[in-house]
Protein backbone atom coordinates (compact mmCIF):
# COMPACT_ATOMS: atom_id res chain seq x y z
CA UNK A 1 0.00 0.00 0.00
CA UNK A 2 1.23 3.44 -0.85
CA UNK A 3 2.28 5.49 2.11
CA UNK A 4 0.05 8.50 2.85
CA UNK A 5 1.55 11.70 4.09
CA UNK A 6 0.22 13.06 7.37
CA UNK A 7 -1.20 15.98 5.40
CA UNK A 8 -3.14 13.54 3.18
CA UNK A 9 -4.46 11.74 6.24
CA UNK A 10 -5.59 15.05 7.70
CA UNK A 11 -7.37 15.91 4.44
CA UNK A 12 -9.13 12.57 4.58
CA UNK A 13 -10.27 13.25 8.15
CA UNK A 14 -11.70 16.57 6.98
CA UNK A 15 -13.58 14.89 4.14
CA UNK A 16 -15.04 12.35 6.53
CA UNK A 17 -16.15 15.04 8.98
CA UNK A 18 -13.76 13.58 11.55
CA UNK A 19 -11.24 16.41 11.76
CA UNK A 20 -10.84 17.78 15.27
CA UNK A 21 -9.85 21.22 16.44
CA UNK A 22 -9.67 22.76 19.87
CA UNK A 23 -11.94 25.73 20.42
CA UNK A 24 -10.40 28.45 22.58
CA UNK A 25 -12.54 29.00 25.65
CA UNK A 26 -12.00 32.10 27.75
CA UNK A 27 -13.03 32.40 31.39
CA UNK A 28 -13.50 29.68 34.00
CA UNK A 29 -15.58 26.57 33.31
CA UNK A 30 -18.92 27.92 34.37
CA UNK A 31 -22.35 28.45 32.87
CA UNK A 32 -21.10 31.25 30.63
CA UNK A 33 -17.82 31.34 28.73
CA UNK A 34 -16.40 33.25 25.79
CA UNK A 35 -15.81 31.14 22.67
CA UNK A 36 -14.27 32.74 19.58
CA UNK A 37 -14.81 36.14 21.18
CA UNK A 38 -18.53 35.66 21.94
CA UNK A 39 -20.26 34.92 25.22
CA UNK A 40 -22.10 31.62 25.05
CA UNK A 41 -23.79 29.17 27.36
CA UNK A 42 -21.45 26.29 28.20
CA UNK A 43 -23.21 22.96 27.75
CA UNK A 44 -20.27 20.59 27.34
CA UNK A 45 -18.18 20.87 30.48
CA UNK A 46 -17.81 18.10 33.03
CA UNK A 47 -17.55 20.70 35.80
CA UNK A 48 -20.96 19.44 36.90
CA UNK A 49 -21.10 21.00 40.36
CA UNK A 50 -19.30 24.22 39.45
CA UNK A 51 -16.39 23.39 41.78
CA UNK A 52 -13.66 24.22 39.24
CA UNK A 53 -13.74 27.87 40.26
CA UNK A 54 -15.27 27.50 43.71
CA UNK A 55 -13.72 29.94 46.25
CA UNK A 56 -12.92 27.12 48.69
CA UNK A 57 -10.99 25.14 46.07
CA UNK A 58 -9.14 28.23 44.90
CA UNK A 59 -8.21 29.14 48.46
CA UNK A 60 -7.01 25.61 49.22
CA UNK A 61 -4.90 25.56 46.04
CA UNK A 62 -3.38 28.98 46.75
CA UNK A 63 -2.52 28.05 50.33
CA UNK A 64 -0.93 24.82 49.16
CA UNK A 65 1.22 26.72 46.67
CA UNK A 66 2.28 29.16 49.39
CA UNK A 67 3.24 26.35 51.74
CA UNK A 68 4.58 23.64 49.42
CA UNK A 69 5.40 25.35 46.14
CA UNK A 70 4.29 24.37 42.67
CA UNK A 71 5.71 21.01 41.68
CA UNK A 72 5.86 17.70 43.54
CA UNK A 73 9.40 17.06 42.33
CA UNK A 74 9.31 13.35 41.60
CA UNK A 75 7.40 10.12 41.41
CA UNK A 76 5.78 9.12 44.70
CA UNK A 77 8.22 6.22 45.08
CA UNK A 78 11.23 8.51 44.78
CA UNK A 79 10.71 11.75 46.71
CA UNK A 80 7.30 12.87 45.53
CA UNK A 81 5.03 11.67 48.36
CA UNK A 82 3.88 14.70 50.32
CA UNK A 83 1.58 15.08 53.33
CA UNK A 84 -1.10 16.29 50.95
CA UNK A 85 -1.06 13.00 49.01
CA UNK A 86 -1.56 11.08 52.22
CA UNK A 87 -4.31 13.30 53.56
CA UNK A 88 -6.19 13.26 50.25
CA UNK A 89 -5.96 9.48 50.04
CA UNK A 90 -7.20 9.10 53.60
CA UNK A 91 -10.10 11.42 52.75
CA UNK A 92 -10.95 9.41 49.61
CA UNK A 93 -10.80 6.07 51.44
CA UNK A 94 -13.16 7.42 54.12
CA UNK A 95 -15.46 8.85 51.43
CA UNK A 96 -15.59 5.62 49.46
CA UNK A 97 -15.66 3.37 52.53
CA UNK A 98 -12.61 1.36 51.48
CA UNK A 99 -9.45 0.41 53.36
CA UNK A 100 -7.24 2.51 51.16
CA UNK A 101 -6.99 4.80 48.16
CA UNK A 102 -4.24 5.76 45.73
CA UNK A 103 -4.21 8.83 43.51
CA UNK A 104 -3.15 8.88 39.88
CA UNK A 105 -2.36 11.83 37.62
CA UNK A 106 -5.48 11.38 35.51
CA UNK A 107 -8.26 8.93 34.83
CA UNK A 108 -6.47 7.96 31.66
CA UNK A 109 -3.29 7.23 33.63
CA UNK A 110 -5.24 5.25 36.24
CA UNK A 111 -6.91 2.95 33.73
CA UNK A 112 -3.86 2.43 31.55
CA UNK A 113 -1.76 1.70 34.64
CA UNK A 114 -4.13 -0.29 36.81
CA UNK A 115 -5.71 -2.64 34.27
CA UNK A 116 -2.41 -4.08 32.93
CA UNK A 117 -1.12 -4.34 36.50
CA UNK A 118 -4.11 -6.36 37.69
CA UNK A 119 -4.67 -8.50 34.60
CA UNK A 120 -1.60 -10.46 33.56
CA UNK A 121 -0.98 -13.22 31.05
CA UNK A 122 -3.31 -16.08 31.86
CA UNK A 123 -5.98 -13.76 33.29
CA UNK A 124 -9.13 -12.56 31.51
CA UNK A 125 -10.83 -9.17 31.25
CA UNK A 126 -14.54 -8.73 30.53
CA UNK A 127 -15.16 -5.19 29.30
CA UNK A 128 -18.38 -3.43 28.23
CA UNK A 129 -18.20 -2.38 24.56
CA UNK A 130 -19.07 1.22 25.45
CA UNK A 131 -16.39 1.58 28.10
CA UNK A 132 -14.26 4.70 27.96
CA UNK A 133 -11.23 4.82 25.63
CA UNK A 134 -8.86 4.77 28.61
CA UNK A 135 -10.29 1.39 29.66
CA UNK A 136 -9.99 0.13 26.10
CA UNK A 137 -6.35 1.23 26.04
CA UNK A 138 -5.70 -0.29 29.49
CA UNK A 139 -7.13 -3.60 28.25
CA UNK A 140 -4.97 -3.44 25.11
CA UNK A 141 -1.85 -2.88 27.22
CA UNK A 142 -2.70 -5.81 29.48
CA UNK A 143 -1.34 -9.22 28.51
CA UNK A 144 -4.59 -10.85 29.59
CA UNK A 145 -7.26 -12.22 27.27
CA UNK A 146 -9.87 -9.58 26.45
CA UNK A 147 -13.57 -10.36 26.07
CA UNK A 148 -15.77 -7.40 25.18
CA UNK A 149 -19.49 -7.80 25.79
CA UNK A 150 -22.30 -5.79 24.16
CA UNK A 151 -23.27 -2.70 26.10
CA UNK A 152 -24.94 -3.60 29.40
CA UNK A 153 -25.87 -7.01 28.01
CA UNK A 154 -25.85 -9.04 31.20
CA UNK A 155 -27.08 -12.23 29.52
CA UNK A 156 -24.11 -12.25 27.13
CA UNK A 157 -21.66 -11.42 29.93
CA UNK A 158 -23.01 -14.29 32.00
CA UNK A 159 -22.69 -16.63 29.02
CA UNK A 160 -19.11 -15.55 28.28
CA UNK A 161 -18.17 -16.18 31.91
CA UNK A 162 -19.89 -19.56 31.89
CA UNK A 163 -18.09 -20.55 28.67
CA UNK A 164 -14.69 -19.35 29.85
CA UNK A 165 -12.42 -22.35 30.30
CA UNK A 166 -9.14 -20.62 31.06
CA UNK A 167 -7.73 -20.22 34.54
CA UNK A 168 -6.36 -17.09 36.14
CA UNK A 169 -8.03 -14.04 37.52
CA UNK A 170 -11.33 -12.86 36.04
CA UNK A 171 -11.97 -9.12 36.08
CA UNK A 172 -15.15 -7.40 34.92
CA UNK A 173 -14.69 -3.71 34.04
CA UNK A 174 -17.40 -1.19 33.46
CA UNK A 175 -18.04 2.53 33.43
CA UNK A 176 -20.43 3.46 36.27
CA UNK A 177 -22.04 6.20 34.18
CA UNK A 178 -21.32 5.68 30.47
CA UNK A 179 -19.61 8.85 29.39
CA UNK A 180 -21.12 9.31 25.93
CA UNK A 181 -24.60 7.87 26.55
CA UNK A 182 -25.21 9.00 30.11
CA UNK A 183 -26.81 5.71 31.15
CA UNK A 184 -25.81 3.61 34.13
CA UNK A 185 -24.11 0.24 34.39
CA UNK A 186 -26.42 -2.48 35.67
CA UNK A 187 -24.48 -2.77 38.93
CA UNK A 188 -26.98 -5.02 40.73
CA UNK A 189 -26.62 -7.64 37.99
CA UNK A 190 -22.87 -7.13 37.67
CA UNK A 191 -22.46 -7.74 41.40
CA UNK A 192 -24.59 -10.88 41.20
CA UNK A 193 -22.58 -12.14 38.22
CA UNK A 194 -19.18 -11.44 39.75
CA UNK A 195 -20.23 -13.31 42.88
CA UNK A 196 -21.57 -16.21 40.86
CA UNK A 197 -18.36 -16.60 38.86
CA UNK A 198 -15.78 -15.50 41.41
CA UNK A 199 -14.72 -12.47 39.37
CA UNK A 200 -13.46 -9.08 40.54
CA UNK A 201 -15.49 -6.01 39.61
CA UNK A 202 -13.84 -2.72 38.66
CA UNK A 203 -16.04 0.35 38.20
CA UNK A 204 -14.79 3.53 36.51
CA UNK A 205 -16.99 6.21 38.02
CA UNK A 206 -15.57 9.27 36.29
CA UNK A 207 -19.04 10.75 35.79
CA UNK A 208 -20.75 9.39 38.91
CA UNK A 209 -18.21 10.62 41.47
CA UNK A 210 -19.58 13.59 43.40
CA UNK A 211 -22.83 13.40 41.46
CA UNK A 212 -24.74 10.18 42.10
CA UNK A 213 -26.03 8.74 45.35
CA UNK A 214 -27.49 10.63 48.29
CA UNK A 215 -24.03 11.76 49.44
CA UNK A 216 -22.28 11.92 46.06
CA UNK A 217 -20.23 8.76 46.53
CA UNK A 218 -21.16 7.65 43.04
CA UNK A 219 -22.96 4.99 41.05
CA UNK A 220 -22.40 2.26 43.64
CA UNK A 221 -24.00 4.42 46.32
CA UNK A 222 -26.91 5.11 43.97
CA UNK A 223 -27.54 1.34 43.87
CA UNK A 224 -26.69 0.78 47.54
CA UNK A 225 -23.77 -1.46 46.54
CA UNK A 226 -20.75 0.46 47.79
CA UNK A 227 -19.24 -2.46 49.68
CA UNK A 228 -19.50 -4.77 46.67
CA UNK A 229 -17.10 -3.04 44.29
CA UNK A 230 -13.62 -4.55 44.41
CA UNK A 231 -11.84 -1.73 42.59
CA UNK A 232 -13.45 1.73 42.47
CA UNK A 233 -11.93 4.26 40.14
CA UNK A 234 -13.04 7.89 40.22
CA UNK A 235 -11.72 11.07 38.69
CA UNK A 236 -11.08 14.42 40.32
CA UNK A 237 -11.20 16.53 37.14
CA UNK A 238 -14.95 16.36 36.52
CA UNK A 239 -17.46 16.96 39.31
CA UNK A 240 -14.60 17.44 41.79
CA UNK A 241 -13.38 20.39 39.75
CA UNK A 242 -9.66 19.66 40.06
CA UNK A 243 -7.55 17.07 38.21
CA UNK A 244 -6.37 13.50 38.62
CA UNK A 245 -8.00 10.23 39.62
CA UNK A 246 -8.06 7.67 42.38
CA UNK A 247 -8.42 3.97 42.96
CA UNK A 248 -10.23 3.04 46.18
CA UNK A 249 -9.83 -0.59 47.19
CA UNK A 250 -8.41 -3.01 49.74
CA UNK A 251 -5.03 -2.58 51.45
CA UNK A 252 -3.74 -5.52 49.47
CA UNK A 253 -4.74 -4.22 46.03
CA UNK A 254 -3.47 -0.70 46.72
CA UNK A 255 -0.15 -2.05 47.98
CA UNK A 256 0.07 -4.18 44.85
CA UNK A 257 -0.67 -1.19 42.57
CA UNK A 258 2.03 0.89 44.26
CA UNK A 259 4.43 -1.85 43.24
CA UNK A 260 3.06 -2.67 39.82
CA UNK A 261 1.07 0.14 38.16
CA UNK A 262 3.52 1.68 35.73
CA UNK A 263 1.65 4.98 35.29
CA UNK A 264 1.92 5.42 39.06
CA UNK A 265 5.54 4.35 39.39
CA UNK A 266 7.07 6.15 36.43
CA UNK A 267 5.39 9.53 36.57
CA UNK A 268 5.83 12.71 38.60
CA UNK A 269 3.03 12.87 41.17
CA UNK A 270 0.17 15.37 41.28
CA UNK A 271 1.17 18.85 42.50
CA UNK A 272 0.21 20.29 45.92
CA UNK A 273 -2.36 22.75 44.53
CA UNK A 274 -4.36 19.96 42.87
CA UNK A 275 -4.20 17.71 45.93
CA UNK A 276 -5.44 20.46 48.23
CA UNK A 277 -8.20 21.50 45.82
CA UNK A 278 -9.42 17.91 45.41
CA UNK A 279 -9.52 17.46 49.19
CA UNK A 280 -11.57 20.65 49.52
CA UNK A 281 -13.87 19.42 46.75
CA UNK A 282 -14.64 16.17 48.58
CA UNK A 283 -15.47 18.20 51.70
CA UNK A 284 -18.01 20.20 49.67
CA UNK A 285 -19.46 17.13 47.94
CA UNK A 286 -19.88 15.53 51.37
CA UNK A 287 -21.76 18.54 52.84
CA UNK A 288 -25.33 19.88 52.68
CA UNK A 289 -24.11 22.30 50.00
CA UNK A 290 -23.05 19.30 47.93
CA UNK A 291 -26.49 17.77 48.31
CA UNK A 292 -28.05 21.04 47.16
CA UNK A 293 -25.79 21.20 44.09
CA UNK A 294 -26.63 17.58 43.22
CA UNK A 295 -30.32 18.36 43.47
CA UNK A 296 -30.09 21.30 41.02
CA UNK A 297 -27.96 19.22 38.68
CA UNK A 298 -30.43 16.32 38.68
CA UNK A 299 -33.36 18.69 38.11
CA UNK A 300 -31.52 20.31 35.22
CA UNK A 301 -30.83 16.91 33.66
CA UNK A 302 -34.45 15.86 33.91
CA UNK A 303 -35.73 19.16 32.55
CA UNK A 304 -33.44 19.19 29.51
CA UNK A 305 -33.99 15.52 28.73
CA UNK A 306 -37.77 15.75 28.79
CA UNK A 307 -37.94 19.13 27.01
CA UNK A 308 -35.71 18.01 24.13
CA UNK A 309 -37.60 14.72 23.78
CA UNK A 310 -40.88 16.66 23.71
CA UNK A 311 -39.44 18.87 20.97
CA UNK A 312 -38.90 15.72 18.88
CA UNK A 313 -35.20 15.07 19.42
CA UNK A 314 -33.70 11.61 19.72
CA UNK A 315 -32.83 11.63 23.41
CA UNK A 316 -32.61 8.30 25.23
CA UNK A 317 -34.27 7.92 28.60
CA UNK A 318 -31.84 8.28 31.46
CA UNK A 319 -31.21 9.67 34.90
CA UNK A 320 -27.94 11.57 34.69
CA UNK A 321 -26.52 14.97 33.84
CA UNK A 322 -25.25 13.64 30.49
CA UNK A 323 -27.92 14.15 27.84
CA UNK A 324 -26.99 12.88 24.38
CA UNK A 325 -28.99 14.08 21.38
CA UNK A 326 -28.50 11.59 18.57
CA UNK A 327 -27.95 12.97 15.09
CA UNK A 328 -26.40 10.00 13.27
CA UNK A 329 -24.25 11.42 10.48
CA UNK A 330 -20.93 13.06 11.39
CA UNK A 331 -21.23 16.05 9.03
CA UNK A 332 -24.77 16.78 10.22
CA UNK A 333 -23.60 16.55 13.82
CA UNK A 334 -20.82 19.08 13.34
CA UNK A 335 -23.10 21.39 11.35
CA UNK A 336 -25.64 21.14 14.14
CA UNK A 337 -22.98 22.00 16.70
CA UNK A 338 -21.95 25.07 14.64
CA UNK A 339 -25.57 26.16 14.27
CA UNK A 340 -26.01 25.89 18.04
CA UNK A 341 -22.93 28.02 18.62
CA UNK A 342 -24.50 30.68 16.41
CA UNK A 343 -27.51 30.48 18.73
CA UNK A 344 -25.19 31.08 21.67
CA UNK A 345 -24.95 27.47 22.89
CA UNK A 346 -21.64 25.67 23.10
CA UNK A 347 -22.12 21.92 22.82
CA UNK A 348 -19.68 19.51 21.21
CA UNK A 349 -20.46 17.03 18.50
CA UNK A 350 -19.21 13.56 19.40
CA UNK A 351 -18.08 11.37 16.50
CA UNK A 352 -16.28 8.14 15.78
CA UNK A 353 -13.99 6.79 17.07
CA UNK A 354 -15.33 8.14 20.36
CA UNK A 355 -18.75 6.62 19.54
CA UNK A 356 -19.76 3.91 17.03
CA UNK A 357 -20.16 4.86 13.35
CA UNK A 358 -23.66 6.16 12.62
CA UNK A 359 -24.29 7.25 16.21
CA UNK A 360 -22.72 10.71 16.14
CA UNK A 361 -24.42 12.95 18.61
CA UNK A 362 -24.45 16.22 20.46
CA UNK A 363 -23.49 15.47 24.03
CA UNK A 364 -25.05 17.98 26.39
CA UNK A 365 -23.69 18.07 29.91
CA UNK A 366 -25.52 20.02 32.57
CA UNK A 367 -24.12 21.98 35.44
CA UNK A 368 -25.79 22.77 38.76
CA UNK A 369 -25.35 26.46 37.90
CA UNK A 370 -27.53 26.38 34.76
CA UNK A 371 -30.81 28.15 35.51
CA UNK A 372 -34.22 27.35 34.07
CA UNK A 373 -34.08 30.30 31.64
CA UNK A 374 -30.72 29.01 30.35
CA UNK A 375 -32.23 25.62 29.61
CA UNK A 376 -35.30 27.06 27.94
CA UNK A 377 -32.94 29.00 25.72
CA UNK A 378 -31.11 25.72 24.96
CA UNK A 379 -34.31 24.00 23.83
CA UNK A 380 -35.26 26.95 21.58
CA UNK A 381 -31.76 27.01 20.15
CA UNK A 382 -31.93 23.28 19.34
CA UNK A 383 -35.19 23.79 17.49
CA UNK A 384 -33.76 26.75 15.52
CA UNK A 385 -30.53 24.87 14.77
CA UNK A 386 -32.46 21.85 13.50
CA UNK A 387 -34.26 24.11 11.04
CA UNK A 388 -30.94 25.66 9.99
CA UNK A 389 -29.22 22.31 9.41
CA UNK A 390 -32.05 20.94 7.25
CA UNK A 391 -30.67 17.53 6.48
CA UNK A 392 -32.73 14.55 5.47
CA UNK A 393 -30.35 12.24 7.32
CA UNK A 394 -31.08 13.95 10.64
CA UNK A 395 -32.58 11.63 13.20
CA UNK A 396 -35.65 12.87 14.99
CA UNK A 397 -37.41 11.14 17.83
CA UNK A 398 -35.72 7.90 16.88
CA UNK A 399 -33.52 6.52 19.60
CA UNK A 400 -30.81 3.95 19.01
C1 LIG B 1 -12.99 11.33 31.50
C2 LIG B 1 -12.95 9.87 31.72
C3 LIG B 1 -11.76 9.22 32.00
C4 LIG B 1 -10.44 9.93 31.95
O1 LIG B 1 -10.26 10.73 33.06
P1 LIG B 1 -9.25 11.96 32.97
O2 LIG B 1 -8.99 12.31 34.38
O3 LIG B 1 -9.95 13.03 32.21
O4 LIG B 1 -8.03 11.45 32.26
C5 LIG B 1 -11.79 7.88 32.30
N1 LIG B 1 -12.94 7.20 32.28
C6 LIG B 1 -14.11 7.79 31.97
C7 LIG B 1 -15.36 6.98 31.99
C8 LIG B 1 -14.14 9.14 31.67
O5 LIG B 1 -15.29 9.72 31.34
mmCIF file of N, CA and C and ligand atoms in Angstrom, residues 46 105-111 131-135 175-180 204-207 233-238 243-245 363, ligand 1:
data_model
loop_
_atom_site.group_PDB
_atom_site.id
_atom_site.type_symbol
_atom_site.label_atom_id
_atom_site.label_comp_id
_atom_site.label_asym_id
_atom_site.label_seq_id
_atom_site.Cartn_x
_atom_site.Cartn_y
_atom_site.Cartn_z
ATOM 1 N N UNK A 46 -17.547 19.109 31.995
ATOM 2 C CA UNK A 46 -17.809 18.099 33.030
ATOM 3 C C UNK A 46 -17.668 18.687 34.437
ATOM 4 N N UNK A 105 -2.400 10.490 38.210
ATOM 5 C CA UNK A 105 -2.357 11.825 37.617
ATOM 6 C C UNK A 105 -3.561 12.166 36.762
ATOM 7 N N UNK A 106 -4.257 11.154 36.285
ATOM 8 C CA UNK A 106 -5.485 11.380 35.513
ATOM 9 C C UNK A 106 -6.247 10.067 35.475
ATOM 10 N N UNK A 107 -7.476 10.140 35.011
ATOM 11 C CA UNK A 107 -8.259 8.927 34.829
ATOM 12 C C UNK A 107 -7.624 8.052 33.755
ATOM 13 N N UNK A 108 -7.117 8.703 32.731
ATOM 14 C CA UNK A 108 -6.466 7.961 31.658
ATOM 15 C C UNK A 108 -5.254 7.191 32.210
ATOM 16 N N UNK A 109 -4.473 7.878 33.038
ATOM 17 C CA UNK A 109 -3.293 7.230 33.629
ATOM 18 C C UNK A 109 -3.708 6.104 34.573
ATOM 19 N N UNK A 110 -4.792 6.299 35.310
ATOM 20 C CA UNK A 110 -5.242 5.252 36.237
ATOM 21 C C UNK A 110 -5.616 3.991 35.455
ATOM 22 N N UNK A 111 -6.458 4.141 34.450
ATOM 23 C CA UNK A 111 -6.913 2.948 33.728
ATOM 24 C C UNK A 111 -5.795 2.262 32.946
ATOM 25 N N UNK A 131 -17.299 1.007 27.108
ATOM 26 C CA UNK A 131 -16.386 1.575 28.103
ATOM 27 C C UNK A 131 -15.513 2.670 27.492
ATOM 28 N N UNK A 132 -15.092 3.569 28.356
ATOM 29 C CA UNK A 132 -14.262 4.703 27.959
ATOM 30 C C UNK A 132 -12.953 4.261 27.286
ATOM 31 N N UNK A 133 -12.459 5.108 26.390
ATOM 32 C CA UNK A 133 -11.232 4.817 25.632
ATOM 33 C C UNK A 133 -10.051 4.466 26.545
ATOM 34 N N UNK A 134 -9.992 5.071 27.713
ATOM 35 C CA UNK A 134 -8.864 4.774 28.613
ATOM 36 C C UNK A 134 -8.938 3.345 29.143
ATOM 37 N N UNK A 135 -10.145 2.798 29.263
ATOM 38 C CA UNK A 135 -10.291 1.389 29.662
ATOM 39 C C UNK A 135 -9.885 0.501 28.482
ATOM 40 N N UNK A 175 -17.783 1.153 33.011
ATOM 41 C CA UNK A 175 -18.042 2.532 33.431
ATOM 42 C C UNK A 175 -19.206 2.475 34.416
ATOM 43 N N UNK A 176 -19.256 3.358 35.386
ATOM 44 C CA UNK A 176 -20.431 3.457 36.268
ATOM 45 C C UNK A 176 -21.524 4.195 35.512
ATOM 46 N N UNK A 177 -21.194 5.423 35.091
ATOM 47 C CA UNK A 177 -22.041 6.198 34.179
ATOM 48 C C UNK A 177 -21.310 6.160 32.837
ATOM 49 N N UNK A 178 -21.975 5.734 31.787
ATOM 50 C CA UNK A 178 -21.318 5.678 30.474
ATOM 51 C C UNK A 178 -21.173 7.097 29.942
ATOM 52 N N UNK A 179 -19.924 7.441 29.587
ATOM 53 C CA UNK A 179 -19.607 8.854 29.388
ATOM 54 C C UNK A 179 -20.285 9.484 28.181
ATOM 55 N N UNK A 180 -20.544 8.719 27.139
ATOM 56 C CA UNK A 180 -21.120 9.313 25.930
ATOM 57 C C UNK A 180 -22.628 9.070 25.815
ATOM 58 N N UNK A 204 -15.350 2.211 36.803
ATOM 59 C CA UNK A 204 -14.795 3.534 36.505
ATOM 60 C C UNK A 204 -15.936 4.532 36.656
ATOM 61 N N UNK A 205 -15.871 5.309 37.727
ATOM 62 C CA UNK A 205 -16.986 6.208 38.024
ATOM 63 C C UNK A 205 -16.634 7.668 37.768
ATOM 64 N N UNK A 206 -15.999 7.909 36.628
ATOM 65 C CA UNK A 206 -15.573 9.274 36.286
ATOM 66 C C UNK A 206 -16.747 10.257 36.341
ATOM 67 N N UNK A 207 -17.906 9.824 35.853
ATOM 68 C CA UNK A 207 -19.042 10.749 35.790
ATOM 69 C C UNK A 207 -20.039 10.590 36.936
ATOM 70 N N UNK A 233 -12.744 3.190 40.702
ATOM 71 C CA UNK A 233 -11.930 4.259 40.137
ATOM 72 C C UNK A 233 -12.821 5.496 40.030
ATOM 73 N N UNK A 234 -12.286 6.641 40.378
ATOM 74 C CA UNK A 234 -13.036 7.893 40.216
ATOM 75 C C UNK A 234 -12.084 8.960 39.746
ATOM 76 N N UNK A 235 -12.616 10.001 39.127
ATOM 77 C CA UNK A 235 -11.722 11.066 38.687
ATOM 78 C C UNK A 235 -11.985 12.335 39.497
ATOM 79 N N UNK A 236 -10.992 13.188 39.533
ATOM 80 C CA UNK A 236 -11.084 14.421 40.315
ATOM 81 C C UNK A 236 -11.134 15.645 39.409
ATOM 82 N N UNK A 237 -11.189 15.419 38.095
ATOM 83 C CA UNK A 237 -11.203 16.532 37.144
ATOM 84 C C UNK A 237 -12.591 16.883 36.646
ATOM 85 N N UNK A 238 -13.588 16.085 36.995
ATOM 86 C CA UNK A 238 -14.948 16.357 36.515
ATOM 87 C C UNK A 238 -15.750 17.009 37.642
ATOM 88 N N UNK A 243 -8.305 17.822 39.214
ATOM 89 C CA UNK A 243 -7.553 17.066 38.211
ATOM 90 C C UNK A 243 -7.085 15.784 38.872
ATOM 91 N N UNK A 244 -6.889 14.744 38.079
ATOM 92 C CA UNK A 244 -6.365 13.501 38.623
ATOM 93 C C UNK A 244 -7.455 12.462 38.827
ATOM 94 N N UNK A 245 -7.055 11.333 39.417
ATOM 95 C CA UNK A 245 -7.998 10.233 39.621
ATOM 96 C C UNK A 245 -7.571 9.432 40.833
ATOM 97 N N UNK A 363 -23.479 15.953 22.640
ATOM 98 C CA UNK A 363 -23.492 15.475 24.025
ATOM 99 C C UNK A 363 -23.614 16.673 24.949
HETATM 100 C C1 LIG B 1 -12.992 11.327 31.501
HETATM 101 C C2 LIG B 1 -12.951 9.870 31.717
HETATM 102 C C3 LIG B 1 -11.755 9.222 32.005
HETATM 103 C C4 LIG B 1 -10.436 9.927 31.955
HETATM 104 O O1 LIG B 1 -10.258 10.727 33.057
HETATM 105 P P1 LIG B 1 -9.247 11.965 32.969
HETATM 106 O O2 LIG B 1 -8.986 12.307 34.377
HETATM 107 O O3 LIG B 1 -9.948 13.030 32.208
HETATM 108 O O4 LIG B 1 -8.029 11.448 32.262
HETATM 109 C C5 LIG B 1 -11.789 7.880 32.299
HETATM 110 N N1 LIG B 1 -12.943 7.198 32.285
HETATM 111 C C6 LIG B 1 -14.114 7.785 31.975
HETATM 112 C C7 LIG B 1 -15.358 6.976 31.989
HETATM 113 C C8 LIG B 1 -14.143 9.139 31.674
HETATM 114 O O5 LIG B 1 -15.293 9.719 31.339
#
